Tab-separated table of C-alpha atoms in Angstrom:
chain	number	residue	atom	x	y	z
A	12	MET	CA	28.084	67.000	67.172
A	13	ASN	CA	25.789	67.090	64.499
A	14	ASN	CA	25.866	65.173	61.747
A	15	THR	CA	27.060	68.117	59.240
A	16	ALA	CA	30.112	68.147	61.614
A	17	ARG	CA	31.089	65.038	61.683
A	18	GLN	CA	30.450	64.127	57.562
A	19	ALA	CA	32.903	67.093	57.482
A	20	VAL	CA	35.878	65.480	59.155
A	21	PRO	CA	37.379	61.689	57.049
A	22	GLU	CA	37.063	58.753	58.783
A	23	GLN	CA	40.678	58.342	60.071
A	24	GLU	CA	40.765	61.915	61.219
A	25	ARG	CA	38.141	61.547	63.341
A	26	LEU	CA	39.408	57.521	65.166
A	27	ARG	CA	42.585	59.766	65.466
A	28	ARG	CA	40.884	62.373	66.907
A	29	TRP	CA	39.166	60.152	69.559
A	30	ARG	CA	41.970	57.973	69.734
A	31	LEU	CA	43.942	61.272	71.037
A	32	VAL	CA	40.870	61.549	73.881
A	33	LEU	CA	40.983	57.769	74.800
A	34	GLY	CA	44.396	57.188	75.383
A	35	SER	CA	46.465	53.684	74.618
A	36	ALA	CA	43.503	51.416	76.563
A	37	ALA	CA	41.248	52.065	73.086
A	38	GLU	CA	44.929	51.789	69.930
A	39	PRO	CA	43.479	47.837	69.362
A	40	ALA	CA	40.116	49.418	68.240
A	41	LEU	CA	40.769	51.763	67.265
A	42	GLY	CA	44.668	51.663	65.836
A	43	GLY	CA	48.226	53.438	66.103
A	44	LEU	CA	49.312	57.277	66.797
A	45	GLY	CA	51.515	57.998	63.337
A	46	GLY	CA	53.564	59.929	63.122
A	47	ALA	CA	56.076	61.944	65.898
A	48	ASP	CA	53.553	64.568	66.226
A	49	ASP	CA	50.884	62.851	67.358
A	50	SER	CA	53.321	60.013	69.914
A	51	ALA	CA	54.530	63.269	71.358
A	52	VAL	CA	50.524	65.310	71.848
A	53	ASP	CA	49.868	61.365	73.347
A	54	LYS	CA	52.674	61.641	76.096
A	55	ALA	CA	51.923	64.589	77.015
A	56	LEU	CA	47.525	64.454	77.260
A	57	ALA	CA	48.951	60.353	79.360
A	58	ALA	CA	50.823	62.977	81.679
A	59	VAL	CA	48.031	63.956	82.931
A	60	TYR	CA	44.977	61.951	81.757
A	61	ASP	CA	45.828	58.600	82.704
A	62	VAL	CA	47.212	58.560	85.783
A	63	GLY	CA	44.470	57.419	88.019
A	64	SER	CA	42.442	57.481	85.543
A	65	GLY	CA	39.867	53.866	85.528
A	66	ARG	CA	41.027	53.236	82.433
A	67	SER	CA	41.933	50.160	81.809
A	68	GLY	CA	44.165	47.561	79.337
A	69	GLY	CA	47.601	48.823	78.324
A	70	ASP	CA	50.352	50.257	80.621
A	71	ARG	CA	49.550	53.400	82.446
A	72	SER	CA	52.366	55.473	80.982
A	73	GLY	CA	51.923	58.654	82.529
A	74	GLY	CA	52.913	60.851	85.222
A	75	LEU	CA	55.201	63.590	85.237
A	76	GLY	CA	56.778	61.669	88.934
A	77	GLY	CA	58.701	64.104	91.364
A	78	SER	CA	61.618	65.666	88.273
A	79	ALA	CA	61.476	68.961	88.378
A	80	PRO	CA	62.786	67.963	84.673
A	81	ARG	CA	60.058	66.016	83.938
A	82	VAL	CA	57.650	68.615	84.584
A	83	ALA	CA	59.973	71.187	82.336
A	84	ARG	CA	60.423	69.019	79.207
A	85	TRP	CA	56.008	68.704	79.791
A	86	LEU	CA	54.974	72.004	79.514
A	87	GLY	CA	57.676	72.849	76.864
A	88	ASP	CA	55.634	70.173	74.876
A	89	ILE	CA	51.743	71.223	75.769
A	90	ARG	CA	53.133	75.383	75.077
A	91	THR	CA	54.323	73.383	70.972
A	92	TYR	CA	51.535	71.532	70.779
A	93	PHE	CA	48.295	73.194	71.838
A	94	PRO	CA	46.849	76.601	72.468
A	95	SER	CA	47.736	78.788	75.003
A	96	THR	CA	43.754	78.613	76.582
A	97	VAL	CA	44.090	74.327	76.656
A	98	VAL	CA	47.728	74.304	77.619
A	99	GLU	CA	46.529	76.927	81.079
A	100	VAL	CA	43.913	74.144	81.947
A	101	MET	CA	46.204	71.329	80.968
A	102	GLN	CA	48.539	73.148	83.304
A	103	ARG	CA	45.496	73.864	86.153
A	104	ASP	CA	44.823	69.791	86.440
A	105	ALA	CA	48.641	68.791	86.868
A	106	VAL	CA	48.862	71.190	89.392
A	107	ASP	CA	45.184	68.950	90.842
A	108	ARG	CA	45.198	66.018	90.429
A	109	LEU	CA	49.403	65.066	89.475
A	110	ASN	CA	50.343	67.591	93.369
A	111	LEU	CA	52.986	69.229	92.227
A	112	THR	CA	52.328	72.614	94.025
A	113	GLN	CA	56.018	72.211	94.823
A	114	LEU	CA	57.493	71.601	91.659
A	115	LEU	CA	55.949	75.341	90.949
A	116	LEU	CA	58.747	76.721	93.605
A	117	GLU	CA	61.145	75.356	90.882
A	118	PRO	CA	62.226	78.624	88.932
A	119	GLU	CA	62.938	76.955	86.242
A	120	LEU	CA	59.707	75.471	86.494
A	121	MET	CA	58.554	79.254	86.434
A	122	GLU	CA	59.595	80.491	83.757
A	123	ALA	CA	58.491	77.852	81.704
A	124	VAL	CA	54.860	78.079	82.713
A	125	GLU	CA	51.862	79.479	80.847
A	126	PRO	CA	51.119	82.074	83.199
A	127	ASP	CA	46.977	82.549	83.237
A	128	VAL	CA	45.061	84.000	86.544
A	129	HIS	CA	43.961	80.641	88.100
A	130	LEU	CA	48.062	80.069	88.273
A	131	VAL	CA	48.495	83.098	89.871
A	132	GLY	CA	45.616	81.674	92.566
A	133	THR	CA	47.814	78.676	93.254
A	134	LEU	CA	51.387	81.735	93.264
A	135	LEU	CA	48.833	83.632	95.903
A	136	SER	CA	48.465	80.095	98.306
A	137	LEU	CA	52.054	79.060	98.142
A	138	ASN	CA	53.147	82.334	98.875
A	139	ARG	CA	54.156	82.995	102.305
A	140	VAL	CA	56.733	79.092	101.398
A	141	ILE	CA	58.164	81.234	97.850
A	142	PRO	CA	62.111	79.887	98.321
A	143	GLU	CA	63.901	83.512	97.689
A	144	THR	CA	65.155	82.208	94.542
A	145	THR	CA	62.033	81.914	93.205
A	146	LYS	CA	60.253	85.058	94.337
A	147	SER	CA	61.022	86.901	91.889
A	148	THR	CA	60.627	84.920	89.361
A	149	ALA	CA	56.159	84.030	90.509
A	150	ARG	CA	56.490	88.330	91.176
A	151	MET	CA	57.249	88.528	87.111
A	152	VAL	CA	54.269	86.400	86.772
A	153	VAL	CA	51.867	87.422	88.451
A	154	GLY	CA	52.878	90.870	86.835
A	155	LYS	CA	52.500	89.878	83.553
A	156	VAL	CA	48.445	88.708	84.466
A	157	VAL	CA	48.404	91.545	86.097
A	158	LYS	CA	49.399	93.865	82.884
A	159	GLU	CA	47.570	91.510	80.817
A	160	ILE	CA	44.518	92.408	82.456
A	161	GLU	CA	45.172	96.164	83.624
A	162	GLU	CA	45.136	96.154	79.629
A	163	ARG	CA	41.587	94.458	79.341
A	164	ILE	CA	40.359	96.654	82.090
A	165	ALA	CA	42.270	99.823	82.579
A	166	THR	CA	40.770	102.080	79.951
A	167	ARG	CA	36.073	100.853	80.105
A	168	THR	CA	36.903	101.484	84.255
A	169	VAL	CA	37.879	104.851	84.350
A	170	ALA	CA	36.075	105.727	81.678
A	171	ALA	CA	32.536	104.367	82.891
A	172	VAL	CA	33.737	105.963	86.514
A	173	SER	CA	34.714	109.117	84.719
A	174	GLY	CA	31.104	109.343	83.638
A	175	ALA	CA	29.273	108.948	86.449
A	176	LEU	CA	30.989	111.014	88.246
A	177	ASN	CA	30.612	113.888	85.474
A	178	ARG	CA	26.352	113.643	85.733
A	179	ALA	CA	26.722	113.520	89.211
A	180	THR	CA	28.544	116.601	89.605
A	181	ARG	CA	26.636	118.444	86.510
A	182	THR	CA	25.596	121.985	87.407
A	183	ALA	CA	23.581	124.570	86.282
A	184	ARG	CA	25.491	127.141	87.770
A	185	PRO	CA	29.054	126.028	86.360
A	186	LYS	CA	31.915	128.943	86.814
A	187	PRO	CA	32.426	130.556	83.291
A	188	ARG	CA	35.744	127.690	83.005
A	189	ASP	CA	33.617	125.267	83.712
A	190	ILE	CA	30.192	125.899	80.596
A	191	ASP	CA	29.901	122.771	78.516
A	192	PHE	CA	29.297	125.413	75.262
A	193	ASP	CA	28.148	122.047	73.210
A	194	ARG	CA	25.382	121.241	75.916
A	195	THR	CA	24.513	125.291	76.426
A	196	ILE	CA	24.492	125.586	72.700
A	197	ARG	CA	22.243	122.822	72.289
A	198	LYS	CA	19.539	123.821	75.351
A	199	ASN	CA	18.772	127.108	74.219
A	200	LEU	CA	18.375	126.920	70.167
A	201	ALA	CA	15.151	127.898	71.278
A	202	ASN	CA	15.996	131.910	72.434
A	203	TYR	CA	18.289	132.254	68.692
A	204	LEU	CA	17.597	135.870	67.686
A	205	PRO	CA	17.729	135.789	64.148
A	206	GLU	CA	18.552	139.097	63.391
A	207	GLN	CA	21.506	138.893	66.037
A	208	ARG	CA	22.819	135.793	65.076
A	209	THR	CA	23.372	134.646	68.773
A	210	ILE	CA	21.585	132.713	71.842
A	211	ILE	CA	20.782	134.303	74.261
A	212	ALA	CA	21.711	131.573	77.316
A	213	GLU	CA	19.675	131.469	79.864
A	214	HIS	CA	20.419	127.762	80.711
A	215	LEU	CA	23.768	127.217	81.498
A	216	VAL	CA	25.194	123.767	81.292
A	217	GLY	CA	28.164	122.372	82.618
A	218	TYR	CA	30.403	120.674	85.335
A	219	GLY	CA	31.658	121.982	89.257
A	220	ARG	CA	35.405	121.279	89.446
A	221	ARG	CA	34.881	118.345	90.746
A	222	ALA	CA	37.633	116.493	89.071
A	223	GLN	CA	40.572	117.615	92.254
A	224	ALA	CA	38.384	116.693	94.516
A	225	VAL	CA	37.462	112.974	95.789
A	226	HIS	CA	34.118	112.784	94.596
A	227	ARG	CA	33.125	108.965	96.194
A	228	ASP	CA	34.704	107.277	98.372
A	229	VAL	CA	34.828	103.342	97.854
A	230	ILE	CA	36.066	100.822	99.703
A	231	LEU	CA	36.917	97.298	98.512
A	232	ALA	CA	36.188	94.526	100.751
A	233	ILE	CA	37.580	91.050	99.487
A	234	ASP	CA	37.330	87.193	100.688
A	235	GLN	CA	40.917	85.607	100.967
A	236	SER	CA	39.451	81.949	100.890
A	237	GLY	CA	40.728	79.640	99.309
A	238	SER	CA	37.519	79.475	96.726
A	239	MET	CA	38.297	83.385	96.071
A	240	ALA	CA	41.431	82.810	94.670
A	241	SER	CA	40.221	84.624	90.666
A	242	SER	CA	38.449	87.034	92.579
A	243	VAL	CA	41.499	88.346	94.893
A	244	VAL	CA	43.126	88.642	91.538
A	245	TYR	CA	40.421	90.491	89.146
A	246	SER	CA	39.620	92.651	92.915
A	247	SER	CA	43.617	93.952	93.540
A	248	VAL	CA	43.313	95.147	89.274
A	249	PHE	CA	40.434	96.705	90.480
A	250	GLY	CA	41.880	98.848	92.959
A	251	ALA	CA	44.624	99.726	92.300
A	252	VAL	CA	43.415	101.048	88.658
A	253	LEU	CA	40.310	102.873	90.808
A	254	ALA	CA	42.848	103.759	93.268
A	255	SER	CA	44.908	105.377	90.278
A	256	MET	CA	41.899	108.062	90.508
A	257	ARG	CA	42.217	111.036	92.280
A	258	SER	CA	38.094	111.987	92.470
A	259	LEU	CA	38.111	108.526	94.070
A	260	ARG	CA	39.235	107.550	97.361
A	261	THR	CA	40.124	104.060	97.527
A	262	SER	CA	40.781	101.361	100.021
A	263	LEU	CA	41.225	97.871	99.947
A	264	VAL	CA	41.052	94.938	102.645
A	265	VAL	CA	41.464	91.850	102.042
A	266	PHE	CA	39.966	89.274	105.035
A	267	ASP	CA	39.794	85.702	106.337
A	268	THR	CA	39.785	85.520	109.870
A	269	GLU	CA	41.738	88.274	109.744
A	270	VAL	CA	41.439	91.815	108.825
A	271	VAL	CA	44.992	92.534	106.844
A	272	ASP	CA	44.478	96.818	105.246
A	273	LEU	CA	46.522	96.831	101.752
A	274	THR	CA	45.073	99.992	100.486
A	275	GLU	CA	49.136	101.526	100.907
A	276	LYS	CA	50.181	99.159	98.307
A	277	LEU	CA	47.637	100.426	95.686
A	278	ALA	CA	49.994	101.938	93.853
A	279	ASP	CA	51.909	98.366	92.817
A	280	PRO	CA	49.259	95.415	92.208
A	281	VAL	CA	51.008	92.901	92.513
A	282	ASP	CA	52.028	93.838	96.104
A	283	VAL	CA	48.671	93.520	96.560
A	284	LEU	CA	48.806	90.579	95.337
A	285	PHE	CA	51.016	89.608	97.330
A	286	GLY	CA	49.976	91.074	100.334
A	287	THR	CA	47.306	87.945	100.259
A	288	GLN	CA	47.066	84.600	101.646
A	289	LEU	CA	45.103	82.119	100.086
A	290	GLY	CA	42.695	80.090	102.325
A	291	GLY	CA	41.799	79.564	105.607
A	292	GLY	CA	38.228	80.725	107.488
A	293	THR	CA	36.305	83.386	106.967
A	294	TYR	CA	34.988	85.869	109.267
A	295	ILE	CA	32.938	88.693	107.956
A	296	ASN	CA	31.742	90.401	110.961
A	297	ARG	CA	35.235	91.022	111.459
A	298	ALA	CA	36.343	92.404	108.364
A	299	ILE	CA	33.255	94.507	107.775
A	300	ALA	CA	33.262	96.323	111.164
A	301	TYR	CA	36.913	97.449	109.825
A	302	CYS	CA	35.418	98.680	106.929
A	303	GLN	CA	33.008	100.988	108.948
A	304	SER	CA	35.848	102.681	110.491
A	305	LEU	CA	36.899	103.603	107.423
A	306	ILE	CA	33.527	105.382	106.512
A	307	THR	CA	33.627	109.081	106.846
A	308	ARG	CA	30.937	110.075	104.840
A	309	PRO	CA	28.072	107.264	104.729
A	310	ALA	CA	26.224	109.313	101.612
A	311	ASP	CA	29.811	109.773	99.221
A	312	SER	CA	30.752	105.587	99.927
A	313	LEU	CA	30.472	102.276	97.645
A	314	PHE	CA	31.025	99.641	99.818
A	315	PHE	CA	31.880	96.215	97.628
A	316	LEU	CA	32.186	93.298	99.527
A	317	ILE	CA	33.014	90.459	97.394
A	318	SER	CA	32.130	87.273	99.176
A	319	ASP	CA	30.669	83.941	98.402
A	320	LEU	CA	29.360	84.627	101.718
A	321	TYR	CA	29.668	81.428	103.668
A	322	GLU	CA	30.458	82.838	107.387
A	323	GLY	CA	32.691	81.789	110.602
A	324	GLY	CA	30.958	83.611	112.671
A	325	VAL	CA	28.295	85.774	113.968
A	326	ARG	CA	26.540	86.058	111.329
A	327	GLU	CA	23.310	87.802	112.324
A	328	GLU	CA	25.878	90.144	113.864
A	329	MET	CA	26.926	90.940	109.601
A	330	LEU	CA	23.645	90.896	109.025
A	331	ARG	CA	22.743	93.916	111.171
A	332	ARG	CA	26.203	95.207	110.271
A	333	ILE	CA	25.753	95.584	106.693
A	334	ASN	CA	22.143	97.000	107.823
A	335	THR	CA	23.254	99.858	109.188
A	336	MET	CA	25.934	100.906	106.554
A	337	LYS	CA	22.770	100.473	104.176
A	338	GLU	CA	20.909	102.597	106.486
A	339	ALA	CA	23.376	105.191	107.153
A	340	GLY	CA	23.091	106.283	103.089
A	341	VAL	CA	26.219	104.315	101.926
A	342	GLN	CA	25.494	102.109	98.384
A	343	VAL	CA	26.083	98.406	99.291
A	344	VAL	CA	26.613	95.969	97.171
A	345	VAL	CA	28.581	92.913	97.118
A	346	LEU	CA	29.076	89.819	94.428
A	347	LEU	CA	29.962	86.982	94.819
A	348	ALA	CA	32.053	86.545	93.007
A	349	LEU	CA	34.817	88.286	90.500
A	350	SER	CA	35.707	86.157	87.840
A	351	ASP	CA	34.954	84.457	84.556
A	352	ASP	CA	34.581	81.014	86.597
A	353	GLY	CA	30.928	80.940	86.297
A	354	ALA	CA	28.751	80.755	88.405
A	355	PRO	CA	30.277	80.246	92.126
A	356	SER	CA	29.382	78.357	95.720
A	357	TYR	CA	27.625	80.266	97.435
A	358	ASP	CA	26.021	80.825	100.922
A	359	ARG	CA	22.433	81.119	99.690
A	360	GLU	CA	20.735	82.047	102.761
A	361	ASN	CA	23.105	84.613	103.341
A	362	ALA	CA	22.141	86.437	99.891
A	363	ALA	CA	18.843	85.393	100.563
A	364	ALA	CA	18.983	87.233	103.903
A	365	LEU	CA	20.670	90.190	101.928
A	366	ALA	CA	18.126	90.490	99.386
A	367	ALA	CA	15.619	90.827	102.031
A	368	LEU	CA	17.479	94.169	103.097
A	369	GLY	CA	17.806	95.430	99.692
A	370	VAL	CA	21.031	94.754	99.749
A	371	PRO	CA	21.957	92.790	96.162
A	372	ALA	CA	24.414	89.481	96.262
A	373	PHE	CA	24.821	88.674	92.401
A	374	ALA	CA	28.366	86.998	90.456
A	375	CYS	CA	29.895	89.613	88.096
A	376	THR	CA	32.405	88.997	85.653
A	377	PRO	CA	35.478	91.479	85.187
A	378	ASP	CA	34.452	92.591	81.289
A	379	ARG	CA	31.022	94.652	83.266
A	380	PHE	CA	32.658	95.145	86.082
A	381	PRO	CA	32.772	99.143	85.558
A	382	ASP	CA	29.392	99.353	83.868
A	383	LEU	CA	28.224	98.246	87.439
A	384	LEU	CA	30.950	100.613	89.635
A	385	ALA	CA	29.152	103.393	87.239
A	386	GLU	CA	25.853	102.830	87.809
A	387	ALA	CA	26.557	102.079	91.454
A	388	LEU	CA	28.570	105.619	91.572
A	389	ASN	CA	25.319	106.443	90.161
A	390	ARG	CA	23.195	105.172	93.345
A	391	GLY	CA	21.271	103.538	90.139
A	392	ASP	CA	19.364	100.074	91.991
A	393	LEU	CA	21.216	97.101	91.984
A	394	ARG	CA	18.890	95.063	92.569
A	395	HIS	CA	18.268	93.498	89.915
A	396	TRP	CA	21.618	94.035	88.365
A	397	GLY	CA	22.460	89.931	88.559
A	398	THR	CA	19.532	88.925	86.558
A	399	ASP	CA	18.297	91.961	84.446
A	400	ARG	CA	21.654	92.256	82.654
A	401	GLN	CA	23.648	88.249	82.924
């Protein structure tokens, strides 16, 4: 905080903030808190951050124990006193620090939490053990997050893909019903005949009638190891959006040590997500081998491998398969993460080996993915995309 900002905060308010940050151990030095709201905020923070924090002095009154009603009250309190972005962080910290995973299986808690991508990741890692009484509520929570993501990315994705495919299908010999008259007039302005007040259209501009045909095949292969949770959520929603476009044939495959094709579930991204199982090992080579079997026209295929590249199988075979796909004409892109979580942890040796093969490997945020997708569909050079545009 700079001096100007520090001066703008009254001394009493500054001490109050530090007291809330440092907890009850700082009360002798900073003074107590005034008002019921401050006390409630302090208790909500202490429940998570005073337990096992290593603070000295004072009794530790934090912790949520194993009581579902107590957790439910705490969830209500933090939603009352903190903005949703802070609530999401505190929920995530509570699950990590206090081992509240099992309590998240309680229906009343599912109704009280603030849905976010990280919570969805936690639920997906538990989806094999969620009791029947909680499943419908869990689906509702996941569905709310999916809807928010779709609203955020769907329009831009469809526009980017449509624009890329339209550019790819432009033709100089369109059928009459496919002529782009605005572009045709601009292209032939030099052929204007003043005496006849008309333009001789020597060059027609239009688009081939490809809208009803499948123009590109897109395959998303998603690593469902635990570290890729947010990427699994975003990739599944993007997959569903792409599957809604008739000009694309979209396939979605998830993998750990096994490979699961979820393409038939793409009509509902919630079904896709509940078809995943986060955690476990990773066998990238096996997933690539399966995806190779889906490719019938390499020159019109775009393959996204979304993985941190920690391979539990045969590394040399994985690299050989990717190179074979690239040499066959497939546009191959490796995303180390498709999320808002920042720089991922990934296998740098494998990423460097892919770069040496001419296959780009970088992280991408969901907001930038539509532009990346459009450039890939136009077979742009993506090798420097991650460094030049982040």
